[in-house]
Coordinates of C-alpha atoms (C1' of nucleotides) in Angstrom, one line a residue:
Chain A
M54 CA 139.4 116.7 114.4
D55 CA 140.5 117.7 111.0
T56 CA 138.9 120.7 109.5
L57 CA 137.5 119.9 106.2
P58 CA 136.7 122.8 103.9
D59 CA 133.1 123.4 103.0
D60 CA 131.9 122.6 99.5
R61 CA 130.3 125.3 97.4
P62 CA 126.7 124.5 96.3
A63 CA 126.2 124.8 92.7
F64 CA 123.1 126.5 91.3
H65 CA 122.5 126.3 87.7
D66 CA 121.7 129.1 85.3
G67 CA 118.6 128.7 83.2
G68 CA 120.8 128.3 80.0
H69 CA 123.3 125.7 81.2
E70 CA 123.8 122.6 79.0
H71 CA 121.8 120.3 81.0
Q72 CA 122.2 117.3 78.9
S73 CA 125.8 117.1 80.1
C74 CA 124.6 117.1 83.7
V75 CA 122.5 114.1 83.0
E76 CA 125.2 112.3 81.0
D77 CA 127.8 112.9 83.7
A78 CA 125.4 111.6 86.4
L79 CA 124.7 108.5 84.4
A80 CA 128.4 107.9 83.8
R81 CA 129.2 108.3 87.5
A82 CA 126.4 105.8 88.4
E83 CA 127.5 103.3 85.8
D84 CA 131.0 103.5 87.2
L85 CA 130.0 103.3 90.8
C86 CA 127.7 100.3 90.2
R87 CA 130.5 98.6 88.2
R88 CA 132.9 99.0 91.0
R89 CA 130.4 97.9 93.6
G90 CA 129.0 94.9 91.6
A91 CA 125.5 96.5 91.8
R92 CA 123.3 96.1 88.7
L93 CA 122.2 99.4 87.2
T94 CA 119.4 97.8 85.2
P95 CA 117.7 99.6 82.4
L96 CA 114.8 100.5 84.6
R97 CA 117.0 101.9 87.3
R98 CA 119.0 103.7 84.8
R99 CA 115.9 105.2 83.3
V100 CA 114.5 106.4 86.7
L101 CA 117.9 107.9 87.5
E102 CA 117.9 109.7 84.1
L103 CA 114.4 111.0 84.9
V104 CA 115.4 112.2 88.3
W105 CA 118.2 114.1 86.7
G106 CA 115.8 115.4 84.1
S107 CA 115.9 118.7 86.1
H108 CA 117.7 120.1 89.2
R109 CA 114.3 120.1 91.0
A110 CA 113.1 117.4 93.3
V111 CA 110.9 114.9 91.5
K112 CA 107.9 113.2 93.0
A113 CA 107.6 109.4 92.7
Y114 CA 104.3 109.5 91.0
D115 CA 105.6 112.0 88.4
L116 CA 108.3 109.5 87.7
L117 CA 105.6 106.9 87.4
A118 CA 103.8 108.9 84.9
A119 CA 106.9 109.6 82.9
L120 CA 107.8 105.9 82.9
D121 CA 104.5 105.2 81.3
D122 CA 105.4 104.8 77.7
G123 CA 102.0 104.8 76.3
A124 CA 101.2 101.2 76.6
G125 CA 100.9 99.8 80.2
A126 CA 101.1 102.2 82.9
A127 CA 103.9 101.6 85.5
K128 CA 102.8 100.7 88.9
P129 CA 104.0 102.3 92.1
P130 CA 106.3 99.5 93.5
T131 CA 108.2 99.6 90.2
V132 CA 109.5 103.3 90.7
Y133 CA 109.7 102.9 94.5
R134 CA 111.9 99.9 94.2
A135 CA 114.1 101.6 91.7
L136 CA 114.3 104.6 93.9
E137 CA 115.2 102.4 96.9
F138 CA 118.0 100.9 95.0
L139 CA 119.4 104.4 93.9
K140 CA 119.0 105.7 97.5
E141 CA 120.9 102.8 98.9
H142 CA 123.8 103.5 96.6
G143 CA 123.6 107.2 97.3
L144 CA 122.7 108.0 93.7
V145 CA 119.6 110.0 94.7
H146 CA 118.4 111.6 98.0
R147 CA 114.9 111.8 99.3
I148 CA 113.9 115.3 100.3
D149 CA 111.6 114.6 103.3
S150 CA 110.0 118.0 103.3
L151 CA 108.9 117.6 99.8
N152 CA 108.2 113.9 99.5
A153 CA 110.5 114.0 96.4
F154 CA 113.7 112.8 95.1
V155 CA 116.8 114.6 93.7
G156 CA 119.9 113.2 92.1
C157 CA 123.2 113.3 94.2
P158 CA 126.0 114.9 92.4
Q159 CA 128.7 113.2 94.3
P160 CA 127.5 109.6 94.8
G161 CA 129.4 107.0 96.7
E162 CA 131.1 109.2 99.3
G163 CA 129.8 109.2 102.8
H164 CA 129.3 112.9 102.5
S165 CA 127.3 115.2 104.6
A166 CA 124.6 116.8 102.8
Q167 CA 122.5 119.9 103.3
F168 CA 119.9 120.8 100.8
L169 CA 119.0 124.3 99.6
I170 CA 115.6 124.3 98.2
C171 CA 114.3 127.2 96.3
G172 CA 110.6 127.8 96.9
E173 CA 110.3 129.9 93.6
C174 CA 112.1 127.9 90.9
G175 CA 112.2 124.6 92.7
E176 CA 115.8 124.0 92.2
V177 CA 117.5 121.9 94.9
S178 CA 121.2 122.3 95.5
E179 CA 123.2 120.0 97.7
M180 CA 125.9 121.6 99.9
N181 CA 128.6 119.6 101.7
A182 CA 129.3 122.0 104.5
A183 CA 131.5 120.1 106.9
S184 CA 131.3 123.1 109.3
I185 CA 127.6 122.5 109.7
D186 CA 128.0 118.9 110.4
R187 CA 130.7 119.5 112.9
A188 CA 128.4 121.9 114.8
V189 CA 125.6 119.4 114.7
A190 CA 127.7 116.5 115.8
E191 CA 129.2 118.6 118.6
R192 CA 125.9 119.5 120.0
A193 CA 124.4 116.0 119.7
A194 CA 127.4 114.6 121.5
A195 CA 127.0 117.2 124.2
S196 CA 123.5 115.9 124.8
G197 CA 124.7 112.3 124.9
F198 CA 122.8 111.6 121.7
A199 CA 124.2 109.0 119.4
L200 CA 123.7 110.5 116.0
S201 CA 123.1 108.1 113.0
R202 CA 121.5 110.4 110.4
I203 CA 121.4 114.1 109.8
I204 CA 118.6 115.7 107.9
I205 CA 119.1 119.4 107.0
E206 CA 116.7 120.8 104.4
L207 CA 116.9 124.6 104.0
H208 CA 114.0 126.5 102.2
G209 CA 114.3 129.8 100.8
R210 CA 115.3 131.5 97.5
C211 CA 118.1 130.6 95.3
P212 CA 120.6 133.4 94.3
R213 CA 118.9 133.8 90.8
C214 CA 115.3 134.0 92.4
A215 CA 116.4 136.1 95.2
T216 CA 118.0 138.7 93.1
P217 CA 115.5 140.9 91.4
S218 CA 116.2 140.5 87.7
R219 CA 117.0 143.6 85.7
G220 CA 113.8 144.6 83.9
I221 CA 111.6 144.5 86.9
Chain B
M1094 CA 126.4 139.1 115.7
D1095 CA 125.6 138.3 119.3
T1096 CA 126.5 134.9 120.5
L1097 CA 123.5 133.3 122.0
P1098 CA 124.1 130.4 124.2
D1099 CA 122.8 127.0 123.2
D1100 CA 119.9 125.4 125.0
R1101 CA 120.1 122.0 126.4
P1102 CA 117.7 119.4 124.9
A1103 CA 115.7 117.6 127.6
F1104 CA 115.3 113.9 127.5
H1105 CA 112.9 112.5 130.0
D1106 CA 113.4 109.4 132.1
G1107 CA 110.7 106.7 132.0
G1108 CA 109.5 107.6 135.5
H1109 CA 109.1 111.3 135.1
E1110 CA 105.7 112.7 136.2
H1111 CA 104.4 113.2 132.8
Q1112 CA 101.0 114.6 133.8
S1113 CA 102.7 117.8 134.8
C1114 CA 104.3 118.1 131.3
V1115 CA 100.9 118.0 129.8
E1116 CA 99.5 120.4 132.2
D1117 CA 102.3 122.9 131.9
A1118 CA 102.1 122.7 128.1
L1119 CA 98.3 123.3 128.1
A1120 CA 98.8 126.3 130.6
R1121 CA 101.4 127.8 128.2
A1122 CA 99.1 127.3 125.3
E1123 CA 96.1 128.9 127.1
D1124 CA 98.3 131.8 128.1
L1125 CA 99.8 132.3 124.7
C1126 CA 96.4 132.2 122.9
R1127 CA 94.9 134.6 125.4
R1128 CA 97.7 137.1 124.8
R1129 CA 97.3 136.7 121.0
G1130 CA 93.5 136.7 120.9
A1131 CA 93.5 133.2 119.3
R1132 CA 90.9 130.8 120.2
L1133 CA 92.1 127.6 121.8
T1134 CA 88.8 125.8 121.4
P1135 CA 87.9 122.5 123.2
L1136 CA 88.9 120.5 120.0
R1137 CA 92.2 122.3 119.6
R1138 CA 93.0 122.0 123.2
R1139 CA 92.1 118.3 123.2
V1140 CA 94.4 117.6 120.2
L1141 CA 97.2 119.5 121.9
E1142 CA 96.7 117.4 125.0
L1143 CA 96.8 114.2 122.8
V1144 CA 100.0 115.4 121.1
W1145 CA 101.5 116.0 124.5
G1146 CA 100.4 112.5 125.6
S1147 CA 103.9 111.3 125.1
H1148 CA 107.2 112.9 124.2
R1149 CA 107.2 111.0 121.0
A1150 CA 105.9 112.3 117.6
V1151 CA 102.3 111.5 116.9
K1152 CA 100.8 110.6 113.6
A1153 CA 97.7 112.5 112.5
Y1154 CA 95.7 109.4 112.1
D1155 CA 96.5 108.2 115.5
L1156 CA 95.2 111.4 116.8
L1157 CA 92.1 110.9 114.7
A1158 CA 91.6 107.5 116.2
A1159 CA 92.2 108.9 119.8
L1160 CA 89.6 111.6 119.1
D1161 CA 87.1 109.0 118.2
D1162 CA 85.0 109.0 121.4
G1163 CA 83.2 105.8 120.6
A1164 CA 80.3 107.4 118.9
G1165 CA 81.0 109.1 115.5
A1166 CA 84.5 108.7 114.2
A1167 CA 86.4 112.0 113.6
K1168 CA 87.4 112.8 110.1
P1169 CA 90.8 113.7 108.8
P1170 CA 90.0 117.5 108.2
T1171 CA 89.1 117.8 111.8
V1172 CA 92.5 116.9 113.0
Y1173 CA 94.4 118.4 110.3
R1174 CA 92.7 121.8 110.9
A1175 CA 93.5 121.6 114.5
L1176 CA 97.0 120.7 113.8
E1177 CA 97.3 123.7 111.3
F1178 CA 96.2 126.0 114.1
L1179 CA 98.5 124.6 116.6
K1180 CA 101.5 124.8 114.1
E1181 CA 100.7 128.4 113.2
H1182 CA 101.0 129.4 116.8
G1183 CA 104.0 127.3 117.4
L1184 CA 102.3 125.0 119.8
V1185 CA 103.4 122.0 117.8
H1186 CA 106.0 121.1 115.3
R1187 CA 105.7 118.8 112.3
I1188 CA 108.6 116.3 111.9
D1189 CA 108.8 115.9 108.2
S1190 CA 110.9 112.8 108.3
L1191 CA 108.3 111.0 110.3
N1192 CA 105.1 112.6 109.0
A1193 CA 104.2 113.2 112.6
F1194 CA 103.7 116.0 115.2
V1195 CA 105.3 116.8 118.5
G1196 CA 104.5 119.4 121.1
C1197 CA 106.7 122.5 121.3
P1198 CA 107.9 123.1 124.9
Q1199 CA 108.7 126.8 124.3
P1200 CA 105.9 128.0 122.0
G1201 CA 105.6 131.6 121.0
E1202 CA 109.3 132.5 120.5
G1203 CA 110.8 132.6 117.1
H1204 CA 113.3 130.0 118.2
S1205 CA 115.5 127.8 116.1
A1206 CA 114.6 124.2 116.6
Q1207 CA 116.6 121.1 115.8
F1208 CA 115.0 117.8 116.6
L1209 CA 116.7 114.8 118.3
I1210 CA 114.7 111.7 117.2
C1211 CA 115.4 108.5 119.1
G1212 CA 114.9 105.5 116.7
E1213 CA 114.6 103.1 119.6
C1214 CA 112.2 104.6 122.1
G1215 CA 110.8 107.2 119.7
E1216 CA 111.4 110.2 122.0
V1217 CA 111.8 113.5 120.2
S1218 CA 113.7 116.3 121.9
E1219 CA 113.9 119.8 120.7
M1220 CA 117.2 121.6 120.9
N1221 CA 117.7 125.3 120.5
A1222 CA 121.3 125.4 119.3
A1223 CA 121.9 128.9 118.1
S1224 CA 125.4 127.8 117.1
I1225 CA 123.9 125.4 114.5
D1226 CA 121.6 128.0 113.2
R1227 CA 124.5 130.4 112.9
A1228 CA 126.6 127.9 111.0
V1229 CA 123.6 127.3 108.7
A1230 CA 122.8 130.8 108.1
E1231 CA 126.4 131.7 107.4
R1232 CA 126.8 129.0 104.8
A1233 CA 123.5 129.8 103.1
A1234 CA 124.5 133.5 103.0
A1235 CA 127.8 132.5 101.5
S1236 CA 126.0 130.8 98.6
G1237 CA 123.7 133.8 98.0
F1238 CA 120.7 131.8 99.3
A1239 CA 117.9 133.7 101.0
L1240 CA 117.0 131.4 103.9
S1241 CA 113.4 131.3 105.1
R1242 CA 113.0 128.0 106.9
I1243 CA 115.5 125.6 108.4
I1244 CA 114.6 122.0 109.0
I1245 CA 117.0 120.0 111.1
E1246 CA 116.0 116.5 112.1
L1247 CA 118.6 114.3 113.7
H1248 CA 118.0 110.6 114.0
G1249 CA 119.9 108.4 116.4
R1250 CA 119.6 107.1 119.9
C1251 CA 118.8 109.1 122.9
P1252 CA 121.1 109.0 125.9
R1253 CA 119.0 106.4 127.7
C1254 CA 118.8 104.1 124.7
A1255 CA 122.3 104.6 123.6
T1256 CA 123.7 103.6 127.1
P1257 CA 123.4 99.9 127.7
S1258 CA 121.3 99.5 130.8
R1259 CA 122.7 97.7 133.9
G1260 CA 121.4 94.2 133.8
I1261 CA 122.2 93.4 130.1
Chain C
dC446 C1' 65.2 142.2 117.9
dC447 C1' 66.8 141.1 113.3
dG448 C1' 69.9 140.1 109.7
dC449 C1' 74.4 139.4 108.4
dC450 C1' 79.0 137.9 108.4
dC451 C1' 82.6 134.9 109.9
dG452 C1' 85.2 131.6 112.1
dG453 C1' 85.0 126.8 113.6
dC454 C1' 83.4 122.4 112.8
dG455 C1' 81.3 118.4 110.3
dT456 C1' 80.9 115.7 106.1
dT457 C1' 81.8 113.7 101.5
dA458 C1' 84.8 112.8 98.4
dC459 C1' 89.1 112.6 96.5
dA460 C1' 94.3 113.3 95.7
dG461 C1' 98.7 111.9 96.7
dT462 C1' 102.2 108.8 98.9
dA463 C1' 103.8 104.3 100.0
dT464 C1' 104.1 99.2 100.9
dA465 C1' 102.9 94.0 101.4
dG466 C1' 102.7 90.0 99.2
dC467 C1' 102.7 87.0 95.4
dA468 C1' 103.8 85.4 90.5
dG469 C1' 106.8 85.2 86.5
dC470 C1' 111.0 85.4 84.3
dA471 C1' 116.1 85.5 83.3
dC472 C1' 120.4 84.3 84.6
dG473 C1' 124.1 81.9 86.6
dC474 C1' 125.6 77.9 88.7
dA475 C1' 125.8 73.2 90.7
Chain D
dT973 C1' 118.8 69.8 83.9
dG974 C1' 117.3 71.7 88.0
dC975 C1' 117.7 75.2 91.4
dG976 C1' 118.3 79.6 93.7
dT977 C1' 118.5 84.4 93.4
dG978 C1' 117.5 88.9 92.0
dC979 C1' 114.6 91.9 89.1
dT980 C1' 110.2 93.1 87.5
dG981 C1' 105.3 93.2 87.3
dC982 C1' 100.7 92.9 89.4
dT983 C1' 96.8 93.3 92.7
dA984 C1' 95.5 95.2 96.6
dT985 C1' 95.6 98.0 100.3
dA986 C1' 97.3 101.2 103.8
dC987 C1' 98.7 105.6 105.0
dT988 C1' 98.7 110.8 104.5
dG989 C1' 96.6 115.0 103.3
dT990 C1' 93.3 118.3 101.0
dA991 C1' 89.2 120.5 98.4
dA992 C1' 84.8 122.0 98.7
dC993 C1' 80.4 122.6 100.6
dG994 C1' 77.2 123.3 104.4
dC995 C1' 75.7 124.0 109.2
dC996 C1' 75.8 126.6 113.3
dG997 C1' 76.7 129.8 116.8
dG998 C1' 78.3 134.2 118.3
dG999 C1' 79.3 139.1 117.6
dC1000 C1' 77.8 143.3 115.6
dG1001 C1' 75.5 146.9 112.9
dG1002 C1' 71.0 148.2 111.8

DNA sequence: CCGCCCGGCGTTACAGTATAGCAGCACGCA
DNA sequence: TGCGTGCTGCTATACTGTAACGCCGGGCGG
């Protein structure tokens, strides 16, 4: 068994240039879909863009409301279908403990994913800790359990929210 | 850091004497509530018994239907309140990825819990692998993340379902 | 004993999450 | 041209969960 190094989860400071996060994510998505022959339609692209509107997990019905361009309100299946497509291609993840969705910063790779969810600011950060996956796979195998999907969602406070800010 | 041993998850064979699982669980619950001064009312006891009706995760609305004794149908808040009480006392766990509830075999201890969920037979088994918790806590700490709750839900096939039975 | 409080339960009503199933439309292709 | 396929839109409905109010019974101080 090779020992992959663990990735570092990236939390973002309040002042980071978020527009570039969005643009990069969309560019990665365009690229991945082109390579796979999948169709990143305007609707799907828009939903992905909305999911990337923040580093927090976004609820489907909030997307629905955001899609509503003033005229006809979008209907649930519209957004759920777009999310389904994005999930299938690893462009977004669903956070089960929040019933919400978050953009995947490294789409396309069969990566392990553990989510760090800040209960204060709501930011969700994806880790890729191979060491955790190994520990899990090892224990599952020891029980004779044939593992197919690993859900790890960690709630707590992100570094910025956990550290009392100067001034308090 | 002391190195706790990992527990073994217990899967049950089809023919096990389930009635004793239920009775044991209820006895543990009675005992725990007595020690804590918490009130295991008839309703709460009945909900716990229903949750323990199988080793699968049970949906709130299925409990609701099961509570319906023919006369007046039970209403959602009834069962959700009972589940809330049982969760608070660690007598049941909620499986977020299933929107369902499962009885806890070791209530009362601040244990780590990882759930092995069989997609075939539906059985849910709780592991208590301290090694996994340690790996998770370590990585969270390395990221400066203040961990408060660890959700680990593993989907796959239980040993019985993963092993092709004689006869096929 | 009486009155009060409080926890548990019941009810109504509603909010939030998700899917089934069918119709129309655009596009590529035989 | 005609057809199939994939995307989108719609209606309708199912499923999951909570807010808010009121009743009731039991404990407890007066």
